[in-house]
Amino acid sequence: EAYVMARYGTFAVVSQVLVLPDEQPFTWPDVPAVNYIDEAVHDKLRKLRVVPAEVCSDEVYLRRVYLDLLGLLPESGLAWVRRGDGMVAWGEVARAEFSGPTRFTDAASWWREVTRGAVVRDEVEAAGTGPVAFGSFAFTDDGASVLTVPEVVVGRRDGRAWVTTATVGDRVPGPSVPRRGTPRDPGAVGYAPGSLSAAEWMAAVSEAVTRIGRGELEKVVLARDVVVTTEHPLDPRWPLARLAAQYPHCWTFHVDGLLGATPEMLIRLERGLATSRVLAGTIRRTGDDTRDLALAASLARSSKDLEEHELAVRSVAEALADHCSSMNVPETPFVLHLPNVMHLATDVTGVLHDGRSTLELVAHLHPSAAVCGTPTSQARAAIAELERMDRGRYAGPVGWIDARGDGE
C-alpha cells in the first residue's frame, strides 16, 4: 500500500505497511524482486511469514500477514503489546543513557537530534511508523534511564500492520531476523523476601499511616521487592506471553530488561491529543461474579478510595493544564475490571497547544500521585526511607516515542 523512506544523517529508515489476512491461507507467489529495496523487503516479508500479492519497482502493494507479535520476538527483543496490537522490536542502531532531574528533557533533546533533518515520505502517517525509540526511565533522579532505537520493528494497530527497518550508514535497510527458539519453561519457581521481611514491611506501612495521620503526608505509595529464583534461566518471553494472555487489557512490555504489564497509561500522545489513564483505589476480586459486582459498587462508593483517586487525578490534570488549550477531567471515576483486581479509573484528556512531545510531557507528569504520593517531595522522601531499596526503573515511565513526538 505505501512505504516510508527517511534518512536521518547516518540513519536510514524504511516502514512498510502490511494488510492483515483474510481467513483463508495464502501461498507465496512467484514474484521477482526487481531492485535492492524490494529484494530486501521481499526477503524480510518471507521470513516474517508475510505474503505479498504484488511487488513493483517503486512500491510494495497488497500484503497478507499472519502476525503473532510476541511470537516474532527474539529473547533479547523489545515489546509493547495490548489486546494483540502494539509493537515488537529487536536489534539496536542507537542507544543513549540519561540520569538526573533533567533525564526526560535530555532524552527528548537527544531524540530530536537523532531525527533532525529527516527526509520523509510518509503515506501512512500513523503513530509508531517511521523511526521509533523505546525507553525505560528510573523512578528517581539518581537511577539510569535509557532510550534505544531498534533495527527492526513489527507493529499492528486497528487492523493495520507494518514492518520498519533501520540501519546506520548509507546502505538501504535490509532484513535482519534473528533465530528464535521456543521459550523454555523456567521450571520450579521460588520466592523470598527482598529488602524487608514481612514484619518489617508491616512496620513500614504502619509508619506511613502514622505520618498521614499527623498530616505530614496526604498519600504515599509504598512498594517492596521480592526475590524470585527459577530452576532454569528465565527467558523473558515466557512471562511476557503469560502476562499478555492473562491480562489482555494491560500494556505488556519488555524494554531493556524491564518487563511487566500495567493497566495504567501515564500519557499517550497522538496528533496533539493527550490521554492519561489514572488508576488509584483498588479492591481484590473473589472470582464470584455476583460478589465482585457488589465489591465494585462498594469501591465506587468508598470515601477513602475516592479521596485517594481524586489526589491522583488532580496531580495529572494540574501537570497537563499548562500545556493544553482544553481538557476533559471526568468528575466520577469508572471501575476497571481486571482478572485479579478492580481499580477506580479516570481517563484525563487534553488538546495540546505548545507542541510538547511525549517525553517532554512525561517530565511534567512523573512521578504522579498514583506511583509516589502527595505532596510529591514528602512522599518521595518517605519512600526512600521506608522501603529501604532502590526502585531502579520500577514505577518509572516505560514506553515508546516516534519521530513526531507521539508515543505511549
Short mmCIF file of C-alpha atoms in Angstrom, two decimals:
data_model
loop_
_atom_site.label_atom_id
_atom_site.label_comp_id
_atom_site.label_asym_id
_atom_site.label_seq_id
_atom_site.Cartn_x
_atom_site.Cartn_y
_atom_site.Cartn_z
CA GLU A 1 0.00 0.00 0.00
CA ALA A 2 2.63 2.51 0.95
CA TYR A 3 6.11 2.93 2.24
CA VAL A 4 8.12 5.49 4.10
CA MET A 5 11.79 6.08 3.46
CA ALA A 6 13.69 8.51 5.63
CA ARG A 7 17.33 9.40 6.10
CA TYR A 8 18.39 10.81 9.49
CA GLY A 9 22.01 11.81 9.00
CA THR A 10 23.55 8.36 9.12
CA PHE A 11 20.19 6.70 9.82
CA ALA A 12 18.11 5.16 7.08
CA VAL A 13 14.60 4.02 7.99
CA VAL A 14 12.02 2.21 5.87
CA SER A 15 8.48 1.50 7.10
CA GLN A 16 6.23 -0.78 5.07
CA VAL A 17 2.52 -1.08 5.71
CA LEU A 18 1.04 -4.57 5.73
CA VAL A 19 -2.57 -5.71 5.36
CA LEU A 20 -3.90 -8.28 7.80
CA PRO A 21 -5.09 -11.64 6.49
CA ASP A 22 -8.42 -12.97 5.38
CA GLU A 23 -9.43 -16.25 6.97
CA GLN A 24 -8.04 -18.36 4.11
CA PRO A 25 -4.28 -19.00 3.98
CA PHE A 26 -2.19 -17.77 1.09
CA THR A 27 0.74 -19.20 -0.83
CA TRP A 28 3.86 -17.28 -1.69
CA PRO A 29 3.57 -16.01 -5.28
CA ASP A 30 6.41 -16.24 -7.75
CA VAL A 31 7.18 -12.53 -7.99
CA PRO A 32 10.67 -11.29 -8.93
CA ALA A 33 12.45 -8.80 -6.69
CA VAL A 34 13.22 -6.01 -9.14
CA ASN A 35 15.59 -3.82 -7.13
CA TYR A 36 17.56 -3.78 -3.90
CA ILE A 37 14.82 -2.25 -1.77
CA ASP A 38 12.24 -4.73 -2.98
CA GLU A 39 14.68 -7.61 -2.69
CA ALA A 40 15.33 -6.73 0.94
CA VAL A 41 11.66 -6.28 1.68
CA HIS A 42 10.76 -9.45 -0.20
CA ASP A 43 13.24 -11.49 1.85
CA LYS A 44 12.17 -9.91 5.13
CA LEU A 45 8.47 -10.43 4.48
CA ARG A 46 9.10 -14.07 3.56
CA LYS A 47 10.94 -14.63 6.85
CA LEU A 48 8.17 -12.89 8.76
CA ARG A 49 5.54 -15.07 7.03
CA VAL A 50 4.19 -12.08 5.12
CA VAL A 51 2.72 -12.88 1.71
CA PRO A 52 2.74 -10.06 -0.88
CA ALA A 53 0.28 -10.25 -3.77
CA GLU A 54 2.37 -7.97 -5.98
CA VAL A 55 5.81 -6.37 -5.93
CA CYS A 56 6.67 -3.42 -8.21
CA SER A 57 9.83 -1.40 -8.75
CA ASP A 58 8.72 1.62 -6.69
CA GLU A 59 6.27 0.29 -4.15
CA VAL A 60 5.22 -2.91 -2.50
CA TYR A 61 1.46 -3.19 -2.74
CA LEU A 62 -1.03 -5.55 -1.12
CA ARG A 63 0.30 -7.93 1.52
CA ARG A 64 -1.21 -10.55 3.77
CA VAL A 65 0.41 -11.17 7.12
CA TYR A 66 -0.16 -13.60 9.96
CA LEU A 67 1.10 -11.65 12.95
CA ASP A 68 1.51 -13.06 16.43
CA LEU A 69 3.61 -10.17 17.65
CA LEU A 70 5.12 -11.89 20.67
CA GLY A 71 5.70 -14.97 18.53
CA LEU A 72 8.12 -12.92 16.41
CA LEU A 73 10.11 -11.73 19.43
CA PRO A 74 13.68 -12.95 19.98
CA GLU A 75 14.86 -13.44 23.55
CA SER A 76 16.58 -10.07 23.69
CA GLY A 77 13.79 -8.17 21.90
CA LEU A 78 11.58 -5.25 22.90
CA ALA A 79 7.81 -5.46 23.31
CA TRP A 80 4.83 -3.18 23.83
CA VAL A 81 1.52 -5.00 23.24
CA ARG A 82 -2.12 -4.82 24.31
CA ARG A 83 -5.02 -6.92 23.06
CA GLY A 84 -2.90 -8.23 20.18
CA ASP A 85 -1.90 -4.77 18.97
CA GLY A 86 1.34 -2.93 19.62
CA MET A 87 4.95 -3.38 18.59
CA VAL A 88 7.80 -5.81 18.98
CA ALA A 89 11.36 -4.98 18.01
CA TRP A 90 14.92 -6.26 18.00
CA GLY A 91 18.42 -5.16 17.15
CA GLU A 92 19.90 -1.78 18.02
CA VAL A 93 21.14 1.05 15.82
CA ALA A 94 21.37 3.74 18.52
CA ARG A 95 21.29 3.93 22.29
CA ALA A 96 21.67 6.67 24.89
CA GLU A 97 21.58 6.70 28.68
CA PHE A 98 20.43 9.54 30.90
CA SER A 99 20.27 10.37 34.59
CA GLY A 100 19.46 13.24 36.89
CA PRO A 101 16.45 15.54 37.23
CA THR A 102 16.66 16.53 33.53
CA ARG A 103 16.73 12.96 32.21
CA PHE A 104 13.40 13.26 30.38
CA THR A 105 14.17 16.57 28.67
CA ASP A 106 17.70 15.37 27.89
CA ALA A 107 16.23 12.26 26.27
CA ALA A 108 13.75 14.38 24.30
CA SER A 109 16.60 16.59 23.03
CA TRP A 110 18.68 13.58 22.04
CA TRP A 111 15.75 12.06 20.15
CA ARG A 112 15.09 15.32 18.30
CA GLU A 113 18.74 15.43 17.31
CA VAL A 114 18.63 11.85 16.05
CA THR A 115 15.60 12.55 13.87
CA ARG A 116 16.51 16.10 12.84
CA GLY A 117 16.84 16.80 9.12
CA ALA A 118 14.93 13.70 8.11
CA VAL A 119 13.65 13.41 4.56
CA VAL A 120 10.39 11.56 5.00
CA ARG A 121 7.96 10.11 2.53
CA ASP A 122 5.07 9.09 4.73
CA GLU A 123 1.91 7.84 3.10
CA VAL A 124 0.99 6.06 6.32
CA GLU A 125 1.13 8.87 8.87
CA ALA A 126 0.33 6.59 11.79
CA ALA A 127 1.69 6.74 15.29
CA GLY A 128 4.54 4.27 15.63
CA THR A 129 5.62 4.14 11.97
CA GLY A 130 8.93 5.55 10.84
CA PRO A 131 11.71 5.76 13.43
CA VAL A 132 10.77 4.65 16.93
CA ALA A 133 12.69 4.68 20.19
CA PHE A 134 11.81 2.53 23.20
CA GLY A 135 12.54 3.96 26.63
CA SER A 136 12.72 2.91 30.25
CA PHE A 137 13.34 5.57 32.90
CA ALA A 138 14.37 5.44 36.53
CA PHE A 139 11.88 6.29 39.25
CA THR A 140 14.34 8.64 41.00
CA ASP A 141 16.77 11.18 39.62
CA ASP A 142 19.78 9.04 40.56
CA GLY A 143 18.98 5.94 38.52
CA ALA A 144 20.00 5.07 34.97
CA SER A 145 17.48 5.64 32.15
CA VAL A 146 17.76 4.52 28.54
CA LEU A 147 16.41 5.18 25.04
CA THR A 148 17.14 2.59 22.36
CA VAL A 149 16.41 2.69 18.62
CA PRO A 150 15.82 -0.85 17.33
CA GLU A 151 16.89 -2.20 13.97
CA VAL A 152 13.57 -3.91 13.22
CA VAL A 153 10.06 -3.04 14.44
CA VAL A 154 6.93 -5.03 13.60
CA GLY A 155 3.69 -3.38 14.64
CA ARG A 156 -0.05 -3.71 14.40
CA ARG A 157 -2.83 -1.33 15.32
CA ASP A 158 -6.54 -1.09 14.50
CA GLY A 159 -6.32 -3.78 11.83
CA ARG A 160 -3.22 -2.34 10.14
CA ALA A 161 0.26 -3.77 10.40
CA TRP A 162 3.71 -2.60 9.40
CA VAL A 163 7.38 -3.53 9.49
CA THR A 164 10.14 -0.96 9.94
CA THR A 165 13.85 -1.49 9.40
CA ALA A 166 16.65 0.92 10.33
CA THR A 167 20.36 0.94 9.67
CA VAL A 168 23.41 3.11 10.24
CA GLY A 169 25.23 4.37 7.15
CA ASP A 170 24.22 4.85 3.54
CA ARG A 171 23.01 1.31 2.97
CA VAL A 172 19.27 0.92 2.45
CA PRO A 173 17.89 -1.12 5.38
CA GLY A 174 17.79 -4.83 4.70
CA PRO A 175 16.39 -7.81 6.56
CA SER A 176 17.72 -8.82 9.94
CA VAL A 177 15.65 -11.55 11.52
CA PRO A 178 17.41 -13.37 14.38
CA ARG A 179 16.87 -17.01 15.17
CA ARG A 180 14.04 -17.68 17.56
CA GLY A 181 13.61 -20.71 19.73
CA THR A 182 10.60 -21.67 21.79
CA PRO A 183 10.78 -20.00 25.22
CA ARG A 184 11.84 -22.55 27.82
CA ASP A 185 9.70 -23.22 30.86
CA PRO A 186 11.64 -21.77 33.82
CA GLY A 187 10.76 -24.82 35.90
CA ALA A 188 10.24 -24.56 39.64
CA VAL A 189 9.93 -21.01 40.96
CA GLY A 190 10.79 -19.93 44.49
CA TYR A 191 10.01 -16.66 46.26
CA ALA A 192 11.79 -14.97 49.16
CA PRO A 193 11.62 -11.56 50.89
CA GLY A 194 13.83 -8.82 49.49
CA SER A 195 14.96 -5.76 51.41
CA LEU A 196 12.20 -6.08 54.02
CA SER A 197 10.90 -9.09 55.88
CA ALA A 198 7.14 -9.48 56.25
CA ALA A 199 7.28 -7.94 59.74
CA GLU A 200 9.44 -5.06 58.55
CA TRP A 201 7.07 -4.43 55.66
CA MET A 202 4.09 -4.22 58.02
CA ALA A 203 6.05 -1.81 60.22
CA ALA A 204 6.87 0.39 57.22
CA VAL A 205 3.19 0.57 56.23
CA SER A 206 2.22 1.35 59.82
CA GLU A 207 4.74 4.18 59.96
CA ALA A 208 3.41 5.61 56.70
CA VAL A 209 -0.14 5.56 58.07
CA THR A 210 1.07 7.32 61.22
CA ARG A 211 2.67 10.09 59.16
CA ILE A 212 -0.54 10.54 57.17
CA GLY A 213 -2.42 10.78 60.46
CA ARG A 214 -0.02 13.51 61.66
CA GLY A 215 -0.66 15.48 58.48
CA GLU A 216 2.87 15.06 57.10
CA LEU A 217 1.52 13.29 54.00
CA GLU A 218 -1.79 13.01 52.21
CA LYS A 219 -0.81 9.84 50.39
CA VAL A 220 2.26 7.66 49.91
CA VAL A 221 2.63 4.63 47.64
CA LEU A 222 4.97 2.04 49.15
CA ALA A 223 6.40 -0.97 47.35
CA ARG A 224 8.56 -3.91 48.36
CA ASP A 225 10.83 -6.20 46.40
CA VAL A 226 10.62 -9.98 46.22
CA VAL A 227 13.50 -12.24 45.19
CA VAL A 228 12.42 -14.85 42.64
CA THR A 229 14.57 -17.89 41.85
CA THR A 230 13.91 -20.14 38.86
CA GLU A 231 15.11 -23.67 38.21
CA HIS A 232 16.25 -22.76 34.68
CA PRO A 233 17.42 -19.42 33.22
CA LEU A 234 14.45 -17.15 32.67
CA ASP A 235 13.58 -16.37 29.05
CA PRO A 236 11.62 -13.06 29.29
CA ARG A 237 9.27 -14.24 26.53
CA TRP A 238 7.86 -16.83 28.93
CA PRO A 239 6.36 -14.36 31.44
CA LEU A 240 5.55 -11.90 28.64
CA ALA A 241 3.33 -14.43 26.87
CA ARG A 242 1.58 -15.34 30.11
CA LEU A 243 1.03 -11.69 31.07
CA ALA A 244 -0.34 -10.81 27.62
CA ALA A 245 -2.72 -13.80 27.71
CA GLN A 246 -3.92 -13.35 31.29
CA TYR A 247 -4.12 -9.54 31.26
CA PRO A 248 -5.12 -8.60 27.70
CA HIS A 249 -6.37 -5.14 28.74
CA CYS A 250 -2.99 -4.23 30.20
CA TRP A 251 0.01 -2.91 28.30
CA THR A 252 2.56 -5.74 28.40
CA PHE A 253 6.12 -4.54 27.94
CA HIS A 254 9.76 -5.56 27.80
CA VAL A 255 12.29 -2.75 27.46
CA ASP A 256 15.99 -3.10 28.27
CA GLY A 257 15.44 -5.88 30.80
CA LEU A 258 12.37 -4.37 32.48
CA LEU A 259 9.23 -6.42 31.91
CA GLY A 260 5.70 -6.25 33.22
CA ALA A 261 2.07 -5.49 32.47
CA THR A 262 0.22 -2.36 33.56
CA PRO A 263 -3.36 -1.15 33.16
CA GLU A 264 -2.24 2.45 33.72
CA MET A 265 -1.22 4.89 30.98
CA LEU A 266 0.82 7.84 32.25
CA ILE A 267 0.49 9.59 28.89
CA ARG A 268 -0.49 8.78 25.33
CA LEU A 269 0.05 11.49 22.73
CA GLU A 270 -1.30 11.26 19.19
CA ARG A 271 -1.82 14.15 16.80
CA GLY A 272 -1.98 16.69 19.61
CA LEU A 273 -4.43 14.75 21.79
CA ALA A 274 -3.01 13.76 25.18
CA THR A 275 -4.65 11.00 27.23
CA SER A 276 -3.77 9.73 30.67
CA ARG A 277 -5.48 6.76 32.34
CA VAL A 278 -5.23 7.33 36.08
CA LEU A 279 -5.71 4.42 38.47
CA ALA A 280 -5.98 4.70 42.24
CA GLY A 281 -8.26 2.83 44.62
CA THR A 282 -8.20 -0.95 44.36
CA ILE A 283 -10.07 -3.99 45.60
CA ARG A 284 -9.29 -7.66 45.03
CA ARG A 285 -11.69 -9.86 43.06
CA THR A 286 -13.12 -13.04 44.53
CA GLY A 287 -13.87 -14.97 41.34
CA ASP A 288 -17.60 -14.93 42.09
CA ASP A 289 -19.28 -12.58 39.61
CA THR A 290 -22.16 -11.63 41.89
CA ARG A 291 -19.85 -10.93 44.79
CA ASP A 292 -17.47 -8.99 42.55
CA LEU A 293 -20.27 -6.73 41.32
CA ALA A 294 -21.12 -5.91 44.91
CA LEU A 295 -17.45 -5.21 45.64
CA ALA A 296 -17.22 -2.94 42.60
CA ALA A 297 -20.18 -0.95 43.85
CA SER A 298 -18.61 -0.63 47.29
CA LEU A 299 -15.33 0.52 45.72
CA ALA A 300 -17.18 3.19 43.72
CA ARG A 301 -18.74 4.50 46.99
CA SER A 302 -15.68 4.23 49.22
CA SER A 303 -14.80 7.67 50.58
CA LYS A 304 -11.23 6.57 51.30
CA ASP A 305 -10.67 5.21 47.76
CA LEU A 306 -12.45 8.14 46.11
CA GLU A 307 -10.25 10.60 48.00
CA GLU A 308 -7.11 8.67 47.05
CA HIS A 309 -8.26 8.61 43.44
CA GLU A 310 -9.03 12.31 43.39
CA LEU A 311 -5.49 13.10 44.54
CA ALA A 312 -4.03 11.05 41.68
CA VAL A 313 -6.34 12.62 39.08
CA ARG A 314 -5.59 16.10 40.35
CA SER A 315 -1.83 15.58 40.07
CA VAL A 316 -2.13 14.56 36.41
CA ALA A 317 -4.67 17.26 35.49
CA GLU A 318 -2.60 20.02 37.06
CA ALA A 319 0.56 18.82 35.29
CA LEU A 320 -1.18 18.79 31.89
CA ALA A 321 -3.17 22.01 32.30
CA ASP A 322 -0.34 24.38 31.35
CA HIS A 323 0.20 22.54 28.05
CA CYS A 324 -3.42 22.14 26.92
CA SER A 325 -5.88 24.56 25.37
CA SER A 326 -8.78 22.44 26.58
CA MET A 327 -9.15 19.48 28.91
CA ASN A 328 -11.72 16.91 29.94
CA VAL A 329 -11.46 15.66 33.53
CA PRO A 330 -14.45 13.45 34.43
CA GLU A 331 -15.94 14.15 37.84
CA THR A 332 -16.62 10.49 38.59
CA PRO A 333 -14.29 7.52 38.01
CA PHE A 334 -15.32 4.22 36.48
CA VAL A 335 -14.45 0.77 37.79
CA LEU A 336 -11.87 -1.04 35.67
CA HIS A 337 -12.23 -4.83 35.95
CA LEU A 338 -9.07 -6.93 35.65
CA PRO A 339 -8.76 -10.68 36.21
CA ASN A 340 -7.44 -10.33 39.76
CA VAL A 341 -8.40 -6.82 40.95
CA MET A 342 -10.68 -3.87 40.24
CA HIS A 343 -9.44 -0.27 40.08
CA LEU A 344 -11.07 3.12 40.15
CA ALA A 345 -10.06 4.66 36.82
CA THR A 346 -10.33 8.05 35.13
CA ASP A 347 -9.29 8.96 31.58
CA VAL A 348 -7.99 12.53 31.53
CA THR A 349 -7.72 14.07 28.05
CA GLY A 350 -6.39 17.35 26.74
CA VAL A 351 -5.64 19.14 23.47
CA LEU A 352 -2.02 20.32 23.39
CA HIS A 353 -1.28 23.89 22.40
CA ASP A 354 2.50 24.04 22.84
CA GLY A 355 3.75 21.17 20.67
CA ARG A 356 5.37 19.21 23.51
CA SER A 357 6.50 15.67 22.81
CA THR A 358 5.58 12.61 24.83
CA LEU A 359 8.89 12.71 26.70
CA GLU A 360 8.51 16.41 27.49
CA LEU A 361 5.07 15.75 28.95
CA VAL A 362 6.46 12.85 30.99
CA ALA A 363 8.93 15.29 32.53
CA HIS A 364 5.97 17.21 33.99
CA LEU A 365 3.89 14.17 34.95
CA HIS A 366 6.40 11.94 36.74
CA PRO A 367 6.10 10.98 39.49
CA SER A 368 2.32 11.11 39.65
CA ALA A 369 0.47 10.58 42.91
CA ALA A 370 -0.51 7.11 41.66
CA VAL A 371 3.08 5.80 41.96
CA CYS A 372 4.55 8.19 44.54
CA GLY A 373 2.07 10.13 46.65
CA THR A 374 1.36 13.70 47.62
CA PRO A 375 2.85 16.14 48.43
CA THR A 376 5.40 14.77 45.98
CA SER A 377 8.61 15.76 47.76
CA GLN A 378 7.47 14.44 51.15
CA ALA A 379 6.12 11.23 49.63
CA ARG A 380 9.34 10.65 47.71
CA ALA A 381 11.41 11.13 50.88
CA ALA A 382 9.19 8.71 52.79
CA ILE A 383 9.54 6.10 50.05
CA ALA A 384 13.34 6.32 50.13
CA GLU A 385 13.37 5.98 53.91
CA LEU A 386 10.72 3.33 54.48
CA GLU A 387 11.24 0.98 51.51
CA ARG A 388 14.99 0.62 52.08
CA MET A 389 15.58 -0.41 48.48
CA ASP A 390 16.48 1.16 45.16
CA ARG A 391 13.43 1.08 42.91
CA GLY A 392 15.59 1.44 39.82
CA ARG A 393 13.23 1.69 36.86
CA TYR A 394 10.32 0.09 38.73
CA ALA A 395 7.38 2.56 38.80
CA GLY A 396 9.29 4.77 36.35
CA PRO A 397 7.95 5.63 32.89
CA VAL A 398 8.36 2.97 30.20
CA GLY A 399 7.15 3.06 26.61
CA TRP A 400 7.94 4.36 23.12
CA ILE A 401 8.14 7.59 21.11
CA ASP A 402 8.19 8.20 17.37
CA ALA A 403 9.78 10.97 15.30
CA ARG A 404 6.63 13.10 15.51
CA GLY A 405 6.85 13.10 19.31
CA ASP A 406 3.78 10.87 19.59
CA GLY A 407 4.00 7.84 21.83
CA GLU A 408 2.80 5.95 24.86
#
